[in-house]
Tab-separated table of C-alpha atoms in Angstrom:
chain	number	residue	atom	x	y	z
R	1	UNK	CA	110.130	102.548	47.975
R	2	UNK	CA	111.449	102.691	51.461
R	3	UNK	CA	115.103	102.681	50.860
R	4	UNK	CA	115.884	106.404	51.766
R	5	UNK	CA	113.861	106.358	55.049
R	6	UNK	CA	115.403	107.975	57.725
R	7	UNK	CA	112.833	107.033	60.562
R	8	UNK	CA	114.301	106.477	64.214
R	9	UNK	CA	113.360	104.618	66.899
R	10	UNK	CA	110.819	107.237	68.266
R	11	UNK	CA	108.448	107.415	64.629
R	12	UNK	CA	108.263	103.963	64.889
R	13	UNK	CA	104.935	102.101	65.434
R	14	UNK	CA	103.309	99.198	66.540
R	15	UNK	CA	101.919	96.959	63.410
R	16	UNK	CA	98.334	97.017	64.641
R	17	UNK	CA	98.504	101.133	64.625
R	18	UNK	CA	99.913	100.888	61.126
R	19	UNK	CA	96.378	98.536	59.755
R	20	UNK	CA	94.407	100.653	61.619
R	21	UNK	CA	95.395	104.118	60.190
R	22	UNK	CA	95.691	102.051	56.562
R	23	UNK	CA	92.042	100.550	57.245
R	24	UNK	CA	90.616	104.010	57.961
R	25	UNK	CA	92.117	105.433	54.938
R	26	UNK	CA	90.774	103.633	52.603
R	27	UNK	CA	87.095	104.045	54.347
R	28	UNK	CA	86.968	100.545	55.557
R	29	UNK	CA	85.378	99.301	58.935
R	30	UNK	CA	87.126	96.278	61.129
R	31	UNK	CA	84.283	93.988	59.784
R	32	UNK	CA	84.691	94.873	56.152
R	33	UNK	CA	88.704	94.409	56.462
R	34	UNK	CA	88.145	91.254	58.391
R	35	UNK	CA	85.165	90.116	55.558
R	36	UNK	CA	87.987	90.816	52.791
R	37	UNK	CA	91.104	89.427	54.513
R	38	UNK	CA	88.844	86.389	55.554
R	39	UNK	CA	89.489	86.638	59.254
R	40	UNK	CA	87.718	87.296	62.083
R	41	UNK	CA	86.534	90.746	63.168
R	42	UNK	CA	88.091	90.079	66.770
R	43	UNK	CA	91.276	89.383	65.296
R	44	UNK	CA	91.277	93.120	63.555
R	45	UNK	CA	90.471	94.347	66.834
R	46	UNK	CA	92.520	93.161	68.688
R	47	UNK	CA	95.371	93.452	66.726
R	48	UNK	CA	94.657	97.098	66.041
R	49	UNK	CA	94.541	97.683	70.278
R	50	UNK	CA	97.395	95.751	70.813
R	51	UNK	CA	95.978	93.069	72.769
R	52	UNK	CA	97.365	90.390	70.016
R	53	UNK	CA	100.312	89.994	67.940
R	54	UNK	CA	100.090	89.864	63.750
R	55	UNK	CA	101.143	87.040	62.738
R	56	UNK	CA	103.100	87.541	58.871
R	57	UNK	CA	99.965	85.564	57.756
R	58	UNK	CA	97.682	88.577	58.684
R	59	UNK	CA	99.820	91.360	57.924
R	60	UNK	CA	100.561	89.960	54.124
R	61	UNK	CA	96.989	89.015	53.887
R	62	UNK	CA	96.248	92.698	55.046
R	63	UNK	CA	98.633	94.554	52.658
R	64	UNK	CA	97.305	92.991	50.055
R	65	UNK	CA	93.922	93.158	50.752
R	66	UNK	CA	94.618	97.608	51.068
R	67	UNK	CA	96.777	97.106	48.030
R	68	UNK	CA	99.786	98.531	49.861
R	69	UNK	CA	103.190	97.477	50.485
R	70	UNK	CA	104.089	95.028	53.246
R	71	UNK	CA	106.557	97.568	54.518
R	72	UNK	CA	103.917	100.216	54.940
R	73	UNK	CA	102.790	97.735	57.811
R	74	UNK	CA	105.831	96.135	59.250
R	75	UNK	CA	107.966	99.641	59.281
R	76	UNK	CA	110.561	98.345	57.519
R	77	UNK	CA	113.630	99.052	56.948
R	78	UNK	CA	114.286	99.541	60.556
R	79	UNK	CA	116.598	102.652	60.910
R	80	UNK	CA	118.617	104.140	63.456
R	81	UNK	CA	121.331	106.845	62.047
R	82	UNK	CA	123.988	107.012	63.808
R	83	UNK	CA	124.056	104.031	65.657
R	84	UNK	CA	126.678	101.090	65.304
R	85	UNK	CA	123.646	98.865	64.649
R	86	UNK	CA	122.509	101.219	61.197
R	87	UNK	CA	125.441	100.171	59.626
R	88	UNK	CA	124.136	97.022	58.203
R	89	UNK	CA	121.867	99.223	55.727
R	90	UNK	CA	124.856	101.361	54.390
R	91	UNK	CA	126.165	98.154	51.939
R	92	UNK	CA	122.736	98.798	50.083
R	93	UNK	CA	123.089	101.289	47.639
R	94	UNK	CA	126.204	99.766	46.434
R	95	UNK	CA	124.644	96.131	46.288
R	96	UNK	CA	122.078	98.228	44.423
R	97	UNK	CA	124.140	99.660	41.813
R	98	UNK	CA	126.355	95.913	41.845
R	99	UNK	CA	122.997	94.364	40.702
R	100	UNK	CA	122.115	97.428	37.781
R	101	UNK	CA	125.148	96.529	36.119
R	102	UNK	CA	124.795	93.197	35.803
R	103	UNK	CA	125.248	93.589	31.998
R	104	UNK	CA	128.291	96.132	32.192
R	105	UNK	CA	131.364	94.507	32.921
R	106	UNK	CA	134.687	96.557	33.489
R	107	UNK	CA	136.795	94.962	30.438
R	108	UNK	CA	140.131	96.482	31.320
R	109	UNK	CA	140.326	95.101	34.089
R	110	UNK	CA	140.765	90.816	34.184
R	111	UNK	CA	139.051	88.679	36.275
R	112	UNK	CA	140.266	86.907	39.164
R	113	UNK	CA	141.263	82.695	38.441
R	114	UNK	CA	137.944	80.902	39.103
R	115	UNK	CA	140.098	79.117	42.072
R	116	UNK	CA	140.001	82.394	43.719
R	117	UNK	CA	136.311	82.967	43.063
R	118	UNK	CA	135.072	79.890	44.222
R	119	UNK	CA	136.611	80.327	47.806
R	120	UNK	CA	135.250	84.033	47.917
R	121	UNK	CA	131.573	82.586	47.101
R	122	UNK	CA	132.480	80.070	49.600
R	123	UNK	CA	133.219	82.815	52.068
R	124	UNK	CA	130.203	84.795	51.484
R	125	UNK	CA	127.772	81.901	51.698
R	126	UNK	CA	129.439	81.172	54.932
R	127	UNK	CA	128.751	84.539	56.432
R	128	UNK	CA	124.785	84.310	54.955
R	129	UNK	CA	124.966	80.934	57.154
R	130	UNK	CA	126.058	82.515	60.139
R	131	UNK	CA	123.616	85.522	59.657
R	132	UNK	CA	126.811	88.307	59.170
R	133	UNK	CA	125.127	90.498	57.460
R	134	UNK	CA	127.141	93.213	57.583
R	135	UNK	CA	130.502	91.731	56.584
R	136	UNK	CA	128.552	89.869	53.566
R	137	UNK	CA	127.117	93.252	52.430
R	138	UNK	CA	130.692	94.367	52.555
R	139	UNK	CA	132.112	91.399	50.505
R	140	UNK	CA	129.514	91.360	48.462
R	141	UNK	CA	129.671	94.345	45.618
R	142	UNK	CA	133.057	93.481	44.860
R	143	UNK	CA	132.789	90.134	44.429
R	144	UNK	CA	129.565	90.864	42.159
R	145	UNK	CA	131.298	92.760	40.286
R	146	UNK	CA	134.275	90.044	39.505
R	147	UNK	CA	131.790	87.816	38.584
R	148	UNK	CA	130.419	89.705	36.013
R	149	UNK	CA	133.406	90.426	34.722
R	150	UNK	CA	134.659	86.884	34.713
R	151	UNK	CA	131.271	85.476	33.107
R	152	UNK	CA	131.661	87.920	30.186
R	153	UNK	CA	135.290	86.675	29.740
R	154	UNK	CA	134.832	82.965	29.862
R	155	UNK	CA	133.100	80.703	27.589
R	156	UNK	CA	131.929	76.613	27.821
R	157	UNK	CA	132.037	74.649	31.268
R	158	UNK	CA	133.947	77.038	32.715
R	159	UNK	CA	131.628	79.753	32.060
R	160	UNK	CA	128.398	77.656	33.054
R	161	UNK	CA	130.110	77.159	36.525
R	162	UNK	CA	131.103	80.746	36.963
R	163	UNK	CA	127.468	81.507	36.159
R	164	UNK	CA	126.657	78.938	39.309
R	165	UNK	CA	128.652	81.236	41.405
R	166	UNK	CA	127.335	84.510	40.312
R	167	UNK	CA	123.818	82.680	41.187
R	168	UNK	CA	124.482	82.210	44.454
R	169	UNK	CA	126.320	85.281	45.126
R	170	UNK	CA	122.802	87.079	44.232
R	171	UNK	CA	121.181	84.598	46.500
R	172	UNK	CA	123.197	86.712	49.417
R	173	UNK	CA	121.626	89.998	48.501
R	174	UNK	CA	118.216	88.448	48.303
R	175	UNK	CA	119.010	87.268	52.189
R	176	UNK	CA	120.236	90.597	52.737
R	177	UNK	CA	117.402	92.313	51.265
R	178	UNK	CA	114.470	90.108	52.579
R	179	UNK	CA	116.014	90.830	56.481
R	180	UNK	CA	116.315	94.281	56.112
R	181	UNK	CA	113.186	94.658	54.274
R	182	UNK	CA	114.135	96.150	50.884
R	183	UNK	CA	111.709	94.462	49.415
R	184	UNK	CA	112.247	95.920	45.858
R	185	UNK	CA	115.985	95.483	46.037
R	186	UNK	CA	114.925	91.439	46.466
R	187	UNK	CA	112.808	91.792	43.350
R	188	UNK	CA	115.184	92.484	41.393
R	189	UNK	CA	118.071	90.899	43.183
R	190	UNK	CA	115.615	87.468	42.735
R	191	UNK	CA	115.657	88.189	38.732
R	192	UNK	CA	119.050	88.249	38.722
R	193	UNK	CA	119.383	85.003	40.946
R	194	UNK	CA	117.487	83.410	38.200
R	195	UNK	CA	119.421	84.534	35.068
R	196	UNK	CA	122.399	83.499	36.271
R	197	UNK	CA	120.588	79.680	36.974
R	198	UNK	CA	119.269	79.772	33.910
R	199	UNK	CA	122.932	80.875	32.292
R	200	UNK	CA	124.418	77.738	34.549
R	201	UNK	CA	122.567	75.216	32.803
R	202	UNK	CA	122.088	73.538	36.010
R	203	UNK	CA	118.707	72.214	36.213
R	204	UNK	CA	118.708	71.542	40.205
R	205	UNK	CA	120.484	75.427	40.338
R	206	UNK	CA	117.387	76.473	38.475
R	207	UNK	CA	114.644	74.467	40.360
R	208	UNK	CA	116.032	75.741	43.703
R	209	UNK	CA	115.731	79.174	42.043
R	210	UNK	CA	111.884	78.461	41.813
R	211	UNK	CA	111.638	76.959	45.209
R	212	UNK	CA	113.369	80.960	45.917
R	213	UNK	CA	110.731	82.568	44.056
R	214	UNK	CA	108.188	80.935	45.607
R	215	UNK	CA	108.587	83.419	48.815
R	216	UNK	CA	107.634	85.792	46.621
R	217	UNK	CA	104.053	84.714	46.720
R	218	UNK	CA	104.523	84.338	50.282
R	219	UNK	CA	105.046	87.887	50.930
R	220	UNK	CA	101.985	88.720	48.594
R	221	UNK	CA	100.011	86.436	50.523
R	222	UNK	CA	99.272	84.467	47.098
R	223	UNK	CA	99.193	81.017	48.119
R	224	UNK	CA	97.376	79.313	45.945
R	225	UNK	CA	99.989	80.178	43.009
R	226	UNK	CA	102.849	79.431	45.700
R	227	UNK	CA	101.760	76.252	45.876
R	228	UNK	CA	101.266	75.272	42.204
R	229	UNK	CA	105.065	76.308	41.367
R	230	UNK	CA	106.005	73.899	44.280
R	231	UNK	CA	104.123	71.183	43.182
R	232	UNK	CA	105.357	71.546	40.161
R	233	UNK	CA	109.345	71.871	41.022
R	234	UNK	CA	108.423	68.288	43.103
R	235	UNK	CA	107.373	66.932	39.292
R	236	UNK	CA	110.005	68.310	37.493
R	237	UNK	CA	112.964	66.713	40.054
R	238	UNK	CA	111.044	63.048	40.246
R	239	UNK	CA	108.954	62.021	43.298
R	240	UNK	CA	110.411	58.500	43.784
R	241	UNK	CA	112.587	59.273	46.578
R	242	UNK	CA	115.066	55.982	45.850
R	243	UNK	CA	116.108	57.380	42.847
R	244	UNK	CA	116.971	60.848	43.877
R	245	UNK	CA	119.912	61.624	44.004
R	246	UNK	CA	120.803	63.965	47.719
R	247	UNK	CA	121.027	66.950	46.201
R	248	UNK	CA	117.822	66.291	44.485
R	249	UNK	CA	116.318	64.920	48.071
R	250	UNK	CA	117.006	68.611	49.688
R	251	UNK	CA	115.259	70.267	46.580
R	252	UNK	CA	112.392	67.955	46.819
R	253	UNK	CA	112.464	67.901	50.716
R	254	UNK	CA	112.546	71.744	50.799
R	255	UNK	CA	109.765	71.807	48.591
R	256	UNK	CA	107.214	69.888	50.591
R	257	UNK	CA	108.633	72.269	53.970
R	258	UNK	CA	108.138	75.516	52.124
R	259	UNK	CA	104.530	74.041	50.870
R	260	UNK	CA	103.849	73.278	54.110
R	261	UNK	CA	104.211	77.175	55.054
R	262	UNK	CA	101.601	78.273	52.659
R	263	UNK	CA	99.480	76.036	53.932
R	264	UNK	CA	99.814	76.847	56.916
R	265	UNK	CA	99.488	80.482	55.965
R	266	UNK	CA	96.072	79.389	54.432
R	267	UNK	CA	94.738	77.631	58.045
R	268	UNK	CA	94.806	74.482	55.844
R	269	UNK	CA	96.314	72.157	58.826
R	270	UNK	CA	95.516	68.740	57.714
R	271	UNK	CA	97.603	69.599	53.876
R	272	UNK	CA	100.638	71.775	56.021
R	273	UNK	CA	101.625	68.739	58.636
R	274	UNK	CA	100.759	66.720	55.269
R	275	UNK	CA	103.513	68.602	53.880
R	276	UNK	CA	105.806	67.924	56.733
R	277	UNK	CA	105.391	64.324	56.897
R	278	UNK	CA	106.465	63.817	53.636
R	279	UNK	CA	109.283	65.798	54.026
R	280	UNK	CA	110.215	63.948	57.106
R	281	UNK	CA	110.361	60.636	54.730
R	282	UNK	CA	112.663	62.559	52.372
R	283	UNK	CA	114.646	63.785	55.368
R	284	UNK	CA	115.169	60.325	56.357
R	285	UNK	CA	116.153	59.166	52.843
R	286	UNK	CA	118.677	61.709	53.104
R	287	UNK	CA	120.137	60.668	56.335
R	288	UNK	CA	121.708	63.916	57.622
R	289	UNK	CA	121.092	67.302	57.593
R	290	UNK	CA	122.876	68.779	54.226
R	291	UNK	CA	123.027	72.128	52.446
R	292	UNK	CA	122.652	71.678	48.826
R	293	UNK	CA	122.396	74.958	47.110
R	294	UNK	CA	122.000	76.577	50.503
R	295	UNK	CA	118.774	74.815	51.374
R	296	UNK	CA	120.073	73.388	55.102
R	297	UNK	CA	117.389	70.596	54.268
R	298	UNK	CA	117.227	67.429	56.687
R	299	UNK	CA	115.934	66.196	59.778
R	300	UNK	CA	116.691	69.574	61.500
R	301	UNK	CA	114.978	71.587	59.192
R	302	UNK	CA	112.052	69.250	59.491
R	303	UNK	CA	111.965	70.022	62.829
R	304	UNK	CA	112.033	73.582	62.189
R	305	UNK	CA	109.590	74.224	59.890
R	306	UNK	CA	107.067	71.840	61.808
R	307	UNK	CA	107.078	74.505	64.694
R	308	UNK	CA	106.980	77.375	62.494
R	309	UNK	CA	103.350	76.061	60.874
R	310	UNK	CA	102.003	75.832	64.414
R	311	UNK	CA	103.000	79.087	65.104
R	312	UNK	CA	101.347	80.502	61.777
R	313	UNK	CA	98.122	78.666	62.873
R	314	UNK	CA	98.084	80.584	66.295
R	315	UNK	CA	99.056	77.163	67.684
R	316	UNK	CA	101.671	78.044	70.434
R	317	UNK	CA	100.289	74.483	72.107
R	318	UNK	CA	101.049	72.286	69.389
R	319	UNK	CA	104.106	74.666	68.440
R	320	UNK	CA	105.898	73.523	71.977
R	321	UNK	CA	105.000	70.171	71.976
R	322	UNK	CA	106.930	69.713	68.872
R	323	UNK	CA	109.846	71.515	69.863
R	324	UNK	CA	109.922	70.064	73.353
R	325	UNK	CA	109.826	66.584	71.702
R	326	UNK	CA	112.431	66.734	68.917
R	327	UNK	CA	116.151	67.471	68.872
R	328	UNK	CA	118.014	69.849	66.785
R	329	UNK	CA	121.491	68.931	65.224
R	330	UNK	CA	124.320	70.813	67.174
R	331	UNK	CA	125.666	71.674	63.515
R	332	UNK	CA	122.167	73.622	62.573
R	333	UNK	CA	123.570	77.385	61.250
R	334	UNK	CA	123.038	80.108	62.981
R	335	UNK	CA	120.613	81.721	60.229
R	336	UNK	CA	118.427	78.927	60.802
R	337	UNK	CA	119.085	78.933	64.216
R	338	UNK	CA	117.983	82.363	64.600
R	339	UNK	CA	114.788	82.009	62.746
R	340	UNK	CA	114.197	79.087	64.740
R	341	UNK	CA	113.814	80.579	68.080
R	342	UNK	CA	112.143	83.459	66.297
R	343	UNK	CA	109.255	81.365	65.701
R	344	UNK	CA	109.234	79.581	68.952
R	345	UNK	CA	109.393	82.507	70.885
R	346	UNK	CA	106.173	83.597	69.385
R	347	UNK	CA	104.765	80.153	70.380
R	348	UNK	CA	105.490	80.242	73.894
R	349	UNK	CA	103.541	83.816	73.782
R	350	UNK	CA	100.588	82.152	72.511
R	351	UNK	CA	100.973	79.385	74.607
R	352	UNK	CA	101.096	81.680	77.681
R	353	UNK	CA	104.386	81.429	78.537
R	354	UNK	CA	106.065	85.051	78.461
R	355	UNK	CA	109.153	84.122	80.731
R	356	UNK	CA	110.064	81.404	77.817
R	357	UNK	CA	109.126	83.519	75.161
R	358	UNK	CA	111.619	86.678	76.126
R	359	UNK	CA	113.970	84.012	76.925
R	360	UNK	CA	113.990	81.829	73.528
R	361	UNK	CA	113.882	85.567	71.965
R	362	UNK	CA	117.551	85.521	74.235
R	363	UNK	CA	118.614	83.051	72.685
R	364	UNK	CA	118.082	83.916	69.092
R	365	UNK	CA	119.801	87.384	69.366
R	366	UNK	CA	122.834	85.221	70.320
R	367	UNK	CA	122.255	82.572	67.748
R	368	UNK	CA	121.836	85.435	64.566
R	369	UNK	CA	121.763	89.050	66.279
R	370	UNK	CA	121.931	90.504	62.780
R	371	UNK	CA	119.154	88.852	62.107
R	372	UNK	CA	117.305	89.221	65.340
R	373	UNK	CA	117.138	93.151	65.375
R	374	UNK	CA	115.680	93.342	62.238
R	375	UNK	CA	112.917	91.088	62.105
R	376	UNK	CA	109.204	92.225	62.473
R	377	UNK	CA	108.201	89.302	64.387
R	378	UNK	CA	110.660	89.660	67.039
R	379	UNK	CA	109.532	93.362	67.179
R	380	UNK	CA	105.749	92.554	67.952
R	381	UNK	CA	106.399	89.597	70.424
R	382	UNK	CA	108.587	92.264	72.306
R	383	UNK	CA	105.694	94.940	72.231
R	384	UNK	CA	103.158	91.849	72.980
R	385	UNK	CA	105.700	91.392	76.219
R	386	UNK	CA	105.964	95.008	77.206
R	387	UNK	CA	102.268	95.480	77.076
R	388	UNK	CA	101.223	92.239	78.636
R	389	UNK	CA	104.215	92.793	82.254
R	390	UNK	CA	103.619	95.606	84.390
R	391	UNK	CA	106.900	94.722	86.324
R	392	UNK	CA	109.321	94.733	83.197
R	393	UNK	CA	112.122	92.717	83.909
R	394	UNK	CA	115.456	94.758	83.262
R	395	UNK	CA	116.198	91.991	80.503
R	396	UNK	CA	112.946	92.607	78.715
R	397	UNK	CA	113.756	96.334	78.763
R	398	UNK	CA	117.246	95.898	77.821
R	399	UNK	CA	115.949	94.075	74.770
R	400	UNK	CA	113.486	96.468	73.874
R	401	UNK	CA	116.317	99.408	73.976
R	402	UNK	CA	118.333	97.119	71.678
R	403	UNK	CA	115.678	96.817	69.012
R	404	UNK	CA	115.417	100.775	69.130
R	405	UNK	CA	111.890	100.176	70.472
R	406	UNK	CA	110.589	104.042	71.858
């Protein structure tokens, strides 16, 4: 567990330094990682020298081949004591103890009216929209902590929709958690996200729960079970897309994009743009883009997600072309924004580009800086920059010294 570390800036280092010291300790040559990740033994090379970025799909596929944590490789969390920018990781520990009691309600002291709850869990999903991760970490103990207490005091529909609420409120630490990298804190933040479906007796509240769990196995590099629950959350909602309700579109939409992923993950092309394709037809079924149970499914997030399995394929060609030939919805949020340009940033590097790839970086620290600053891709493409430019441009410095990059 990572959650006390105190590393700065300075101890920080690159990904490809962190597999090679974690290769060597465990007595392995590049060839006999490579042989076990499967990849190529240039890829480990370079990588470890710093001549090419890790993509997620190597560094997950490398933690798990070393048995280690994903943190181990990525650094995270990224800390900077003292700094206005560390204060996004002081919410934790109470989010932490928010989520150990949710069993332990405070009975002397009554719940808020559910009117006054559902505006608050409006609020906070708001702020997870916009990437604030700060002022949700803020909001969110408190309001945790109402919910519990208002769950254990209710009973019948009232109490199934409170249960809803405290679902989705857990979502927020799971966002929180996943882009700080407290990866056991969205463990068990996740269990609790299901529970609380369960408790709603919602079955679309508990399917998107699955499609939630399913990054799980993305993180473990386990794609072959990732993409079993999918397929089975497509079943369970109905695959005859003029019958679905749009609620049950996004679920089933988001599905086939988050399928689409592991493929992609698993350099299966032909099943990921499969996977895209037929959530483009479910996109256009749905006619807009929408945010059922916080999935921002539609024609947006087709787009989206069509770029970012490019990008995990090393594709930075095809990764431009469809971004250059597709338009986003002015109304996309910022989260997804964010991520976005996170991705295409990375494709422009690997298309050659480095000028567009610092600048769509530009772009997403003003779409989701939160976000942004604390994301391990951003944090190699940067190094990837600063290695590749003798002449650093001052903005390309300047956004090094944000990220706290030595």
């Amino acid at each position: 567990m990572r959650d006390g570390s105190t590393n700065g800036p300075a101890a920080e280092e690159a990904v490809g330094r962190r597999i090679a010291q974690a290769r060597k300790l465990r007595g392995l040559t590049q060839q006999q990682l490579a042989d076990r990740v499967p990849c190529s033994k240039s890829l480990i090379a370079q990588v470890e020298r710093g001549h090419k970025p890790a993509t997620q799909a190597l560094i997950t596929a490398v933690a798990r081949t070393l048995r280690i944590e994903l943190g181990e490789l990525t650094g995270q969390p990224y800390r900077d004591p003292g700094t206005r920018e560390d204060r996004i990781h002081e919410c934790v520990p109470q989010l932490r103890r928010a989520l150990l009691s949710w069993d332990l309600p405070d009975e002397d002291v009554p719940p808020p009216p559910t009117e006054q709850l559902r505006a608050d869990v409006r609020r906070a999903s708001a702020l997870g929209r916009q990437a604030r991760y700060i002022q949700l970490g803020e909001m969110l103990p408190g309001l945790l902590e109402e919910l519990t207490r208002a769950v254990h005091a209710s009973e019948g529909a009232r109490r199934d929709e409170l249960f809803g609420l405290l679902s989705e409120a857990y979502t927020g630490v799971t966002a929180i958690a996943y882009t700080l990298g407290y990866f056991d804190l969205r463990g068990l933040a996740m269990d609790r996200v299901a529970w609380a479906a369960q408790a709603s007796q919602d079955p679309l509240r508990v399917a998107r729960t699955q499609w939630q769990r399913s990054t799980l196995f993305l993180a473990t590099a386990t794609y072959d079970k990732g993409l079993i629950l999918l397929d089975r959350i497509r079943r369970e909602v109905g695959e005859d897309l003029g019958r679905l309700t749009a609620a049950e579109l996004s679920v089933y939409g988001a599905a086939h994009l988050r399928s689409a992923i592991f493929a992609a993950r698993a350099a299966d092309r032909q099943t990921a743009f499969d996977h895209i394709e037929h959530a483009r037809e479910a996109a256009r079924v749905l006619g807009q883009d929408a945010n059922h149970y916080g999935l921002e499914f539609g024609p947006s997030n087709v787009i989206m997600h069509e770029v970012a399995a490019a990008v995990e394929m090393y594709d930075g060609g095809e990764a431009i072309r469809r971004a250059q030939h597709t338009a986003l919805s002015p109304a996309v949020a910022p989260v997804r924004l964010g991520h976005h340009y996170i991705d295409l940033a990375r494709g422009w590097l690997y298309h050659g580009n480095r000028q567009k790839a610092l600048e769509t970086l530009l772009a997403a620290r003003r779409a989701a800086p939160q976000q942004t600053r604390n994301h391990p891709m951003v944090r190699e493409t940067v190094r990837m920059l600063v290695n590749l430019e003798r002449r650093r441009p001052r903005s390309l410095s300047g956004f090094a010294s944000w990220l706290g990059l030595p």
